[in-house]
Short mmCIF file of C-alpha atoms and ligand atoms in Angstrom, two decimals:
data_model
loop_
_atom_site.label_atom_id
_atom_site.label_comp_id
_atom_site.label_asym_id
_atom_site.label_seq_id
_atom_site.Cartn_x
_atom_site.Cartn_y
_atom_site.Cartn_z
CA UNK B 293 -0.06 -0.06 0.13
CA UNK B 294 1.43 3.45 -0.85
CA UNK B 295 1.68 6.17 1.70
CA UNK B 296 -1.15 8.14 -0.46
CA UNK B 297 -3.63 5.29 0.04
CA UNK B 298 -3.03 4.66 3.62
CA UNK B 299 -4.63 6.68 6.63
CA UNK B 300 -1.65 5.97 8.88
CA UNK B 301 1.44 8.20 8.73
CA UNK B 302 4.11 6.67 6.67
CA UNK B 303 6.66 4.76 8.49
CA UNK B 304 10.10 6.40 8.76
CA UNK B 305 13.45 5.12 7.51
CA UNK B 306 16.90 6.56 7.88
CA UNK B 307 19.55 5.36 5.34
CA UNK B 308 23.06 5.84 6.19
CA UNK B 309 25.35 6.27 3.17
CA UNK B 310 24.33 7.77 -0.14
CA UNK B 311 26.26 5.88 -2.63
CA UNK B 312 24.80 3.20 -4.86
CA UNK B 313 23.67 0.85 -2.10
CA UNK B 314 21.89 3.72 -0.15
CA UNK B 315 20.47 5.16 -3.38
CA UNK B 316 18.80 1.56 -4.11
CA UNK B 317 17.36 1.31 -0.63
CA UNK B 318 16.23 5.06 -0.68
CA UNK B 319 14.41 4.81 -3.98
CA UNK B 320 12.80 1.34 -3.27
CA UNK B 321 11.67 2.46 0.22
CA UNK B 322 10.20 5.70 -1.15
CA UNK B 323 8.27 3.78 -3.81
CA UNK B 324 6.85 1.30 -1.26
CA UNK B 325 5.41 4.39 0.90
CA UNK B 326 8.13 4.95 3.40
CA UNK B 327 8.99 8.48 4.73
CA UNK B 328 12.87 7.89 3.98
CA UNK B 329 15.78 10.38 4.07
CA UNK B 330 19.52 9.46 2.99
CA UNK B 331 22.41 10.87 4.95
CA UNK B 332 25.86 10.75 3.27
CA UNK B 333 29.05 11.71 5.03
CA UNK B 334 30.68 13.34 1.97
CA UNK B 335 29.71 16.95 1.33
CA UNK B 336 30.23 16.89 -2.47
CA UNK B 337 28.27 14.95 -5.32
CA UNK B 338 29.89 11.48 -5.44
CA UNK B 339 29.36 11.33 -9.21
CA UNK B 340 33.06 11.52 -10.33
CA UNK B 341 33.84 8.37 -8.09
CA UNK B 342 34.58 4.96 -9.62
CA UNK B 343 35.02 3.77 -13.12
CA UNK B 344 33.59 0.73 -15.30
CA UNK B 345 30.66 -1.43 -13.93
CA UNK B 346 29.51 -4.69 -15.53
CA UNK B 347 25.67 -5.11 -15.70
CA UNK B 348 23.53 -8.16 -15.21
CA UNK B 349 19.85 -8.66 -15.93
CA UNK B 350 19.23 -8.55 -12.13
CA UNK B 351 20.67 -5.22 -11.90
CA UNK B 352 18.29 -3.82 -14.79
CA UNK B 353 15.37 -5.28 -12.88
CA UNK B 354 16.06 -3.38 -9.63
CA UNK B 355 17.03 -0.04 -11.38
CA UNK B 356 13.52 -0.01 -13.15
CA UNK B 357 11.98 -0.85 -9.80
CA UNK B 358 14.05 2.02 -8.23
CA UNK B 359 12.35 4.33 -10.65
CA UNK B 360 15.15 4.69 -13.16
CA UNK B 361 14.18 5.45 -16.84
CA UNK B 362 16.35 3.02 -18.68
CA UNK B 363 15.18 4.40 -22.26
CA UNK B 364 18.16 6.69 -22.37
CA UNK B 365 20.57 3.81 -22.50
CA UNK B 366 22.96 3.04 -19.61
CA UNK B 367 26.04 1.72 -21.32
CA UNK B 368 27.93 0.20 -24.20
CA UNK B 369 27.46 -3.21 -25.50
CA UNK B 370 30.25 -5.76 -26.35
CA UNK B 371 29.69 -9.07 -28.19
CA UNK B 372 32.86 -11.12 -27.49
CA UNK B 373 35.57 -11.70 -25.06
CA UNK B 374 39.12 -12.20 -25.93
CA UNK B 375 42.44 -13.09 -24.00
CA UNK B 376 45.54 -11.24 -25.43
CA UNK B 377 48.96 -12.99 -25.04
CA UNK B 378 52.02 -10.97 -24.01
CA UNK B 379 53.01 -10.39 -27.61
CA UNK B 380 49.35 -9.16 -28.41
CA UNK B 381 47.94 -11.83 -30.36
CA UNK B 382 44.55 -13.10 -29.38
CA UNK B 383 45.18 -16.25 -27.40
CA UNK B 384 41.52 -17.36 -27.13
CA UNK B 385 37.95 -15.86 -27.59
CA UNK B 386 34.62 -16.58 -26.61
CA UNK B 387 31.13 -14.95 -27.55
CA UNK B 388 29.45 -13.26 -24.59
CA UNK B 389 27.21 -10.12 -25.20
CA UNK B 390 27.27 -7.85 -22.22
CA UNK B 391 26.46 -4.38 -21.51
CA UNK B 392 28.98 -2.28 -19.64
CA UNK B 393 28.37 0.91 -17.78
CA UNK B 394 30.18 3.39 -15.47
CA UNK B 395 29.74 3.92 -11.79
CA UNK B 396 29.17 7.65 -12.27
CA UNK B 397 26.26 6.89 -14.87
CA UNK B 398 24.49 4.75 -12.15
CA UNK B 399 25.05 7.34 -9.54
CA UNK B 400 23.52 9.93 -11.76
CA UNK B 401 20.34 8.18 -12.78
CA UNK B 402 19.77 6.71 -9.17
CA UNK B 403 20.21 10.16 -7.57
CA UNK B 404 17.86 11.87 -10.21
CA UNK B 405 15.22 9.30 -9.15
CA UNK B 406 15.38 10.34 -5.47
CA UNK B 407 13.98 13.54 -4.33
CA UNK B 408 16.99 16.11 -3.47
CA UNK B 409 15.22 17.39 -0.45
CA UNK B 410 15.35 14.04 1.00
CA UNK B 411 19.28 13.52 0.29
CA UNK B 412 21.48 15.08 2.84
CA UNK B 413 25.02 15.43 1.91
CA UNK B 414 27.94 16.18 4.61
CA UNK B 415 25.77 14.36 7.22
CA UNK B 416 27.97 11.62 9.28
CA UNK B 417 26.39 9.26 11.45
CA UNK B 418 28.50 8.85 14.84
CA UNK B 419 26.21 6.50 16.82
CA UNK B 420 22.91 5.18 17.27
CA UNK B 421 20.73 3.34 19.80
CA UNK B 422 17.46 1.39 19.60
CA UNK B 423 14.58 0.16 21.75
CA UNK B 424 11.52 -1.70 21.03
CA UNK B 425 9.81 1.23 19.61
CA UNK B 426 12.27 3.13 17.47
CA UNK B 427 15.89 3.58 16.47
CA UNK B 428 17.76 6.95 17.11
CA UNK B 429 20.70 8.10 15.03
CA UNK B 430 23.02 10.88 16.30
CA UNK B 431 24.96 12.79 13.47
CA UNK B 432 28.37 14.68 13.69
CA UNK B 433 26.49 17.88 13.71
CA UNK B 434 24.67 16.96 16.87
CA UNK B 435 21.31 16.29 15.49
CA UNK B 436 19.56 13.22 16.74
CA UNK B 437 16.81 11.57 14.39
CA UNK B 438 14.25 8.90 15.26
CA UNK B 439 12.80 6.33 12.93
CA UNK B 440 11.26 2.87 12.56
CA UNK B 441 14.17 1.53 10.65
CA UNK B 442 17.95 2.27 10.03
CA UNK B 443 19.47 0.97 6.92
CA UNK B 444 23.28 0.89 6.95
CA UNK B 445 24.55 1.33 3.47
CA UNK B 446 27.83 2.81 4.78
CA UNK B 447 30.15 0.69 2.98
CA UNK B 448 33.40 -1.56 3.62
CA UNK B 449 34.33 0.47 6.84
CA UNK B 450 30.62 0.61 8.08
CA UNK B 451 30.28 2.59 11.40
CA UNK B 452 27.06 0.72 12.09
CA UNK B 453 28.52 -2.81 11.39
CA UNK B 454 31.62 -1.87 13.54
CA UNK B 455 29.22 -1.30 16.45
CA UNK B 456 26.90 -4.25 16.08
CA UNK B 457 29.45 -6.98 14.85
CA UNK B 458 32.84 -5.68 15.61
CA UNK B 459 34.47 -8.88 14.80
CA UNK B 460 33.50 -8.72 11.18
CA UNK B 461 36.46 -6.92 9.66
CA UNK B 462 37.83 -6.49 6.20
CA UNK B 463 40.63 -8.88 5.13
CA UNK B 464 43.28 -7.82 2.67
CA UNK B 465 43.18 -10.11 -0.27
CA UNK B 466 47.05 -9.89 -0.97
CA UNK B 467 46.66 -7.80 -4.13
CA UNK B 468 45.75 -4.37 -5.49
CA UNK B 469 43.77 -3.27 -8.50
CA UNK B 470 45.25 -0.64 -10.80
CA UNK B 471 42.25 1.13 -12.42
CA UNK B 472 41.60 4.01 -14.79
CA UNK B 473 39.63 5.25 -17.81
CA UNK B 474 41.21 6.43 -21.20
CA UNK B 475 39.62 8.51 -23.96
CA UNK B 476 38.83 6.48 -27.14
CA UNK B 477 40.09 9.38 -29.16
CA UNK B 478 43.61 9.09 -27.67
CA UNK B 479 44.07 5.47 -28.62
CA UNK B 480 46.18 4.28 -31.60
CA UNK B 481 44.60 2.65 -34.58
CA UNK B 482 45.97 -0.78 -33.41
CA UNK B 483 44.54 -0.41 -29.88
CA UNK B 484 41.06 1.01 -31.42
CA UNK B 485 40.59 -2.11 -33.71
CA UNK B 486 42.34 -5.07 -31.70
CA UNK B 487 41.13 -3.85 -28.12
CA UNK B 488 38.44 -1.43 -27.88
CA UNK B 489 35.46 -3.45 -29.17
CA UNK B 490 36.13 -6.19 -26.74
CA UNK B 491 35.79 -7.27 -23.30
CA UNK B 492 39.46 -8.11 -22.93
CA UNK B 493 41.67 -10.18 -20.51
CA UNK B 494 45.31 -10.48 -20.19
CA UNK B 495 46.94 -13.16 -17.73
CA UNK B 496 50.54 -12.62 -17.07
CA UNK B 497 51.82 -14.84 -14.38
CA UNK B 498 49.96 -14.15 -10.97
CA UNK B 499 48.30 -10.92 -12.47
CA UNK B 500 45.17 -10.23 -14.36
CA UNK B 501 43.97 -7.61 -16.63
CA UNK B 502 40.51 -6.86 -17.49
CA UNK B 503 39.32 -4.03 -19.87
CA UNK B 504 36.21 -3.01 -21.59
CA UNK B 505 34.54 -0.03 -23.24
CA UNK B 506 32.16 2.27 -21.26
CA UNK B 507 30.27 5.58 -22.13
CA UNK B 508 32.46 8.64 -22.30
CA UNK B 509 31.96 12.34 -21.01
CA UNK B 510 28.10 13.35 -20.77
CA UNK B 511 27.40 9.61 -21.05
CA UNK B 512 28.17 9.54 -24.67
CA UNK B 513 28.12 6.38 -26.45
CA UNK B 514 29.06 7.80 -29.88
CA UNK B 515 32.13 6.24 -31.66
CA UNK B 516 35.01 8.45 -30.78
CA UNK B 517 33.58 9.88 -27.57
CA UNK B 518 33.51 6.66 -25.37
CA UNK B 519 36.21 5.45 -22.94
CA UNK B 520 38.17 2.25 -22.34
CA UNK B 521 38.04 1.07 -18.76
CA UNK B 522 40.53 -1.19 -17.20
CA UNK B 523 41.11 -3.20 -13.77
CA UNK B 524 44.92 -4.59 -13.48
CA UNK B 525 45.24 -6.91 -10.35
CA UNK B 526 48.86 -7.21 -9.12
CA UNK B 527 50.19 -8.97 -5.99
CA UNK B 528 51.52 -6.64 -3.25
CA UNK B 529 52.74 -7.91 0.04
CA UNK B 530 50.89 -6.12 2.89
CA UNK B 531 53.92 -5.31 4.98
CA UNK B 532 56.30 -4.40 2.31
CA UNK B 533 55.19 -3.43 -1.29
CA UNK B 534 51.64 -2.44 -0.23
CA UNK B 535 52.72 -0.24 2.62
CA UNK B 536 55.17 1.57 0.55
CA UNK B 537 52.49 2.12 -2.16
CA UNK B 538 50.15 3.51 0.33
CA UNK B 539 52.57 6.02 1.74
CA UNK B 540 52.24 9.66 0.51
CA UNK B 541 54.93 12.22 0.00
CA UNK B 542 54.72 13.56 3.37
CA UNK B 543 55.31 9.83 4.87
CA UNK B 544 51.87 9.20 5.91
CA UNK B 545 50.57 5.79 5.22
CA UNK B 546 46.89 5.09 4.34
CA UNK B 547 46.03 1.49 5.24
CA UNK B 548 42.61 1.59 3.91
CA UNK B 549 43.55 3.05 0.44
CA UNK B 550 45.20 6.26 -0.54
CA UNK B 551 43.35 8.83 -2.07
CA UNK B 552 44.32 8.85 -5.73
CA UNK B 553 45.87 12.40 -5.81
CA UNK B 554 48.34 11.40 -3.05
CA UNK B 555 49.84 8.47 -4.82
CA UNK B 556 53.54 9.19 -5.19
CA UNK B 557 54.69 9.87 -8.97
CA UNK B 558 57.26 7.05 -8.61
CA UNK B 559 54.54 4.66 -7.62
CA UNK B 560 52.71 5.54 -10.83
CA UNK B 561 55.87 5.59 -12.89
CA UNK B 562 56.63 1.92 -11.64
CA UNK B 563 53.12 0.66 -12.68
CA UNK B 564 53.58 2.32 -16.20
CA UNK B 565 56.89 0.77 -16.49
CA UNK B 566 55.65 -2.73 -15.43
CA UNK B 567 52.73 -2.53 -17.94
CA UNK B 568 55.19 -2.52 -20.79
CA UNK B 569 57.09 -5.26 -19.11
CA UNK B 570 54.16 -7.84 -18.40
CA UNK B 571 51.08 -6.64 -20.48
CA UNK B 572 50.24 -7.08 -24.25
CA UNK B 573 51.37 -3.82 -25.94
CA UNK B 574 47.69 -2.84 -26.65
CA UNK B 575 47.15 -2.82 -22.61
CA UNK B 576 50.28 -1.12 -22.04
CA UNK B 577 49.33 1.72 -24.28
CA UNK B 578 45.95 2.04 -22.40
CA UNK B 579 47.74 2.20 -18.87
CA UNK B 580 50.31 4.56 -20.51
CA UNK B 581 47.65 7.01 -21.69
CA UNK B 582 45.36 7.02 -18.58
CA UNK B 583 45.66 10.31 -17.16
CA UNK B 584 44.21 9.51 -13.65
CA UNK B 585 45.73 6.09 -12.83
CA UNK B 586 44.92 4.93 -9.45
CA UNK B 587 44.97 1.79 -7.46
CA UNK B 588 42.79 0.25 -4.64
CA UNK B 589 43.73 -2.45 -2.23
CA UNK B 590 41.38 -5.48 -2.62
CA UNK B 591 39.52 -6.53 0.51
CA UNK B 592 36.89 -8.91 1.23
CA UNK B 593 34.47 -9.04 4.11
CA UNK B 594 31.70 -11.30 5.47
CA UNK B 595 29.13 -10.43 8.26
CA UNK B 596 27.79 -12.92 10.53
CA UNK B 597 24.41 -11.41 10.87
CA UNK B 598 22.70 -8.55 8.75
CA UNK B 599 19.52 -7.89 10.72
CA UNK B 600 20.00 -6.29 14.27
CA UNK B 601 16.57 -5.42 15.63
CA UNK B 602 15.44 -2.17 13.63
CA UNK B 603 18.90 -1.98 11.86
CA UNK B 604 19.72 -3.71 8.41
CA UNK B 605 23.00 -3.92 6.84
CA UNK B 606 23.15 -3.76 2.92
CA UNK B 607 25.57 -3.62 0.13
CA UNK B 608 29.24 -3.29 1.01
CA UNK B 609 28.49 -2.92 4.72
CA UNK B 610 27.11 -6.33 4.86
CA UNK B 611 29.25 -8.29 2.47
CA UNK B 612 32.40 -7.33 0.31
CA UNK B 613 33.55 -9.72 -2.60
CA UNK B 614 36.46 -9.26 -4.43
CA UNK B 615 35.42 -7.61 -7.73
CA UNK B 616 36.03 -10.65 -9.85
CA UNK B 617 32.24 -11.54 -10.25
CA UNK B 618 31.44 -7.80 -11.05
CA UNK B 619 28.76 -8.26 -8.67
CA UNK B 620 28.94 -5.46 -5.96
CA UNK B 621 26.49 -2.98 -7.39
CA UNK B 622 24.05 -5.78 -8.51
CA UNK B 623 24.30 -7.17 -4.95
CA UNK B 624 23.73 -3.93 -3.28
CA UNK B 625 20.55 -3.48 -5.71
CA UNK B 626 19.48 -7.14 -4.71
CA UNK B 627 19.90 -6.66 -1.11
CA UNK B 628 17.70 -3.34 -1.18
CA UNK B 629 14.99 -5.17 -3.19
CA UNK B 630 14.95 -8.06 -0.72
CA UNK B 631 14.87 -5.70 2.22
CA UNK B 632 11.76 -3.91 0.82
CA UNK B 633 9.89 -7.14 -0.30
CA UNK B 634 10.56 -8.36 3.41
CA UNK B 635 9.32 -5.14 4.92
CA UNK B 636 6.17 -5.12 2.63
CA UNK B 637 5.23 -8.76 3.70
CA UNK B 638 5.66 -8.26 7.52
CA UNK B 639 4.56 -5.07 9.07
CA UNK B 640 6.82 -5.63 12.17
CA UNK B 641 10.09 -4.16 11.37
CA UNK B 642 12.44 -6.53 13.32
CA UNK B 643 10.47 -9.63 12.02
CA UNK B 644 10.60 -8.34 8.56
CA UNK B 645 14.61 -7.81 8.95
CA UNK B 646 14.94 -11.36 10.03
CA UNK B 647 13.19 -12.52 6.95
CA UNK B 648 15.53 -10.16 5.05
CA UNK B 649 18.66 -11.73 6.70
CA UNK B 650 17.35 -15.17 5.90
CA UNK B 651 16.99 -14.35 2.10
CA UNK B 652 20.39 -12.63 1.76
CA UNK B 653 22.84 -14.09 4.20
CA UNK B 654 23.69 -17.12 2.20
CA UNK B 655 23.81 -15.13 -1.09
CA UNK B 656 26.40 -12.71 0.35
CA UNK B 657 28.48 -15.54 1.64
CA UNK B 658 28.46 -17.46 -1.72
CA UNK B 659 29.50 -14.58 -3.83
CA UNK B 660 32.28 -13.63 -1.22
CA UNK B 661 33.45 -17.29 -1.48
CA UNK B 662 33.33 -17.67 -5.33
CA UNK B 663 35.21 -14.26 -5.72
CA UNK B 664 37.87 -15.54 -3.50
CA UNK B 665 38.20 -18.65 -5.52
CA UNK B 666 38.56 -16.49 -8.86
CA UNK B 667 41.25 -14.23 -7.02
CA UNK B 668 43.30 -16.81 -5.34
CA UNK B 669 45.54 -16.98 -8.63
CA UNK B 670 46.79 -13.33 -7.65
CA UNK B 671 47.26 -13.75 -3.98
CA UNK B 672 50.90 -12.55 -2.87
CA UNK B 673 50.76 -15.47 -0.45
CA UNK B 674 48.95 -18.81 -0.85
CA UNK B 675 48.24 -19.92 2.61
CA UNK B 676 46.20 -23.23 2.43
CA UNK B 677 45.95 -26.21 -0.01
CA UNK B 678 42.46 -24.97 -0.74
CA UNK B 679 43.87 -21.69 -1.91
CA UNK B 680 46.41 -23.51 -4.00
CA UNK B 681 43.60 -25.53 -5.73
CA UNK B 682 41.49 -22.60 -6.37
CA UNK B 683 44.70 -20.74 -7.90
CA UNK B 684 45.26 -23.83 -10.30
CA UNK B 685 41.74 -23.86 -11.36
CA UNK B 686 41.70 -20.17 -12.53
CA UNK B 687 44.94 -20.16 -14.21
CA UNK B 688 43.33 -21.24 -17.61
CA UNK B 689 42.12 -18.50 -19.93
CA UNK B 690 39.03 -20.65 -20.44
CA UNK B 691 37.96 -20.64 -16.94
CA UNK B 692 38.84 -17.06 -16.38
CA UNK B 693 36.82 -15.99 -19.31
CA UNK B 694 33.86 -18.08 -18.52
CA UNK B 695 33.43 -17.10 -14.86
CA UNK B 696 34.85 -13.43 -14.62
CA UNK B 697 32.10 -10.65 -14.27
CA UNK B 698 29.22 -13.02 -14.59
CA UNK B 699 26.73 -13.89 -11.90
CA UNK B 700 28.29 -17.15 -9.99
CA UNK B 701 26.44 -20.44 -10.23
CA UNK B 702 27.01 -23.01 -7.73
CA UNK B 703 29.35 -25.71 -9.05
C1 FAD W 1010 38.40 -2.36 -7.81
C2 FAD W 1010 36.96 -2.37 -7.77
C3 FAD W 1010 36.36 -2.71 -8.92
C4 FAD W 1010 34.95 -2.93 -8.58
N1 FAD W 1010 34.15 -3.30 -9.83
C5 FAD W 1010 32.93 -3.37 -9.72
C6 FAD W 1010 32.22 -3.84 -11.09
O1 FAD W 1010 32.71 -3.87 -12.04
N2 FAD W 1010 30.83 -4.10 -10.89
C7 FAD W 1010 30.17 -3.85 -9.65
O2 FAD W 1010 29.02 -4.26 -9.65
N3 FAD W 1010 30.94 -3.57 -8.47
C8 FAD W 1010 32.34 -3.37 -8.55
N4 FAD W 1010 32.97 -3.13 -7.37
C9 FAD W 1010 32.08 -2.89 -6.21
C10 FAD W 1010 31.19 -1.66 -5.89
O3 FAD W 1010 31.92 -0.55 -6.16
C11 FAD W 1010 30.44 -1.76 -4.57
O4 FAD W 1010 29.99 -3.10 -4.25
C12 FAD W 1010 29.03 -1.03 -4.68
O5 FAD W 1010 29.28 0.19 -5.10
C13 FAD W 1010 28.10 -1.09 -3.59
O6 FAD W 1010 28.63 -0.05 -2.59
P1 FAD W 1010 27.90 0.49 -1.19
O7 FAD W 1010 26.84 1.60 -1.59
O8 FAD W 1010 27.22 -0.43 -0.41
O9 FAD W 1010 29.06 1.26 -0.42
P2 FAD W 1010 30.02 2.48 -0.71
O10 FAD W 1010 29.87 2.62 -2.21
O11 FAD W 1010 31.32 2.26 -0.20
O12 FAD W 1010 29.36 3.63 -0.08
C14 FAD W 1010 29.26 3.79 1.07
C15 FAD W 1010 28.88 5.35 1.57
O13 FAD W 1010 28.58 5.48 2.85
C16 FAD W 1010 29.22 6.71 3.12
N5 FAD W 1010 29.36 6.70 4.70
C17 FAD W 1010 30.35 5.95 5.33
N6 FAD W 1010 30.28 5.90 6.70
C18 FAD W 1010 29.42 6.87 6.87
C19 FAD W 1010 28.74 7.51 7.93
N7 FAD W 1010 29.29 7.13 9.20
N8 FAD W 1010 27.81 8.38 7.81
C20 FAD W 1010 27.14 8.78 6.63
N9 FAD W 1010 27.62 8.27 5.53
C21 FAD W 1010 28.79 7.39 5.51
C22 FAD W 1010 30.42 6.77 2.25
O14 FAD W 1010 30.89 8.04 2.26
C23 FAD W 1010 29.95 6.17 0.83
O15 FAD W 1010 29.45 7.26 0.06
C24 FAD W 1010 34.30 -2.75 -7.48
C25 FAD W 1010 34.91 -2.37 -6.19
C26 FAD W 1010 36.37 -2.33 -6.27
C27 FAD W 1010 37.05 -2.11 -5.21
#
């Protein structure tokens, strides 16, 4: 029943975190008749964050339900996957049509679908408490807000999760992802014809390059105005190489990830040099020509529970899978859809959240496990026989092309 049809006042929800997970939840709750407000710590618009995102049919369904008009187009379609050998020849190929979009584009369409007066930037949650009747959130500016439901969509380092499940901590996977976007117009004729039309892979020993075209500035999908996106995974030992990479020019180390403008020039130069040494020439050109090259350490995280009375964890706050399945955004959307379905089925909020947990806890663990298997090949250290077996399995181009950036299916 919508708020307009009901005689009772709409139930109140607070969503903490205004990135993609928070926007999915906010839009779906609003359309289910909730009086919902999103509170995002960062003061500026988030649109310039992120790079490419792989779409799956499930994501399109949630976007439609969240009120996004998909008729404008959301991305660029590719038809085939290829793996390039070190010398640049096509080592293997596989037909697999897929629609590829960009984080900024998804943020833009979800943000447009959500009323601005309900989206509060520069609002950091610092604490919360709950009893049988309500949950109360305290923000850094001192304001306290009360609601029937609090949705924690506050990401990998979730303040809410740290208070409710302090033992669920992110684990460094043993490797980093170098990322970037390059303008189509800046690429050579060779890279344009041999790389740009494809979802392309490179598999140097214990590394992995994945690259694909996405829309360009202003969401243009016009030939000549698109961009090429890449994610290049490289092992980095936590206590030596990674620590050094995460240290800025003032000597400060950023253990959770260094802001891209603070990455030292010599760290960037080393990545560009290594690209020429280990990658196919077409990929090395892309890395060389990327103006805003940056890297992120890869973490994974599993929460033992995602429903705590009137508080629900969702998206990266609940589970973070290594990015190999390309499921992070889709999972956040599916979590939000499951949460709203459960709230519609059971009027009692804590009971509905338990039903949400029952429907999503296994899915979260399963995606984390599958992505770990896909990534074992890149780990700086292989700790167990099981990891070694997984690393062997995903050494072959066929297995990598078949299972990367597609929804996982149980073996
Ligand atoms: C290298 C890499 C590649 C990836 N590639 C893909 C891909 O191809 N496809 C895909 O689907 N996913 C991909 N992902 C994952 C994807 O980015 C996330 O899974 C997805 O965006 C869901 O994030 P979220 O909204 O739950 O959390 P986040 O995007 O982390 O957002 C959390 C938000 O909460 C805010 N916040 C935090 N604390 C507070 C607080 N106390 N008060 C208020 N606000 C707060 C933060 O500022 C932030 O905006 C990738 C991730 C990485 C690292």
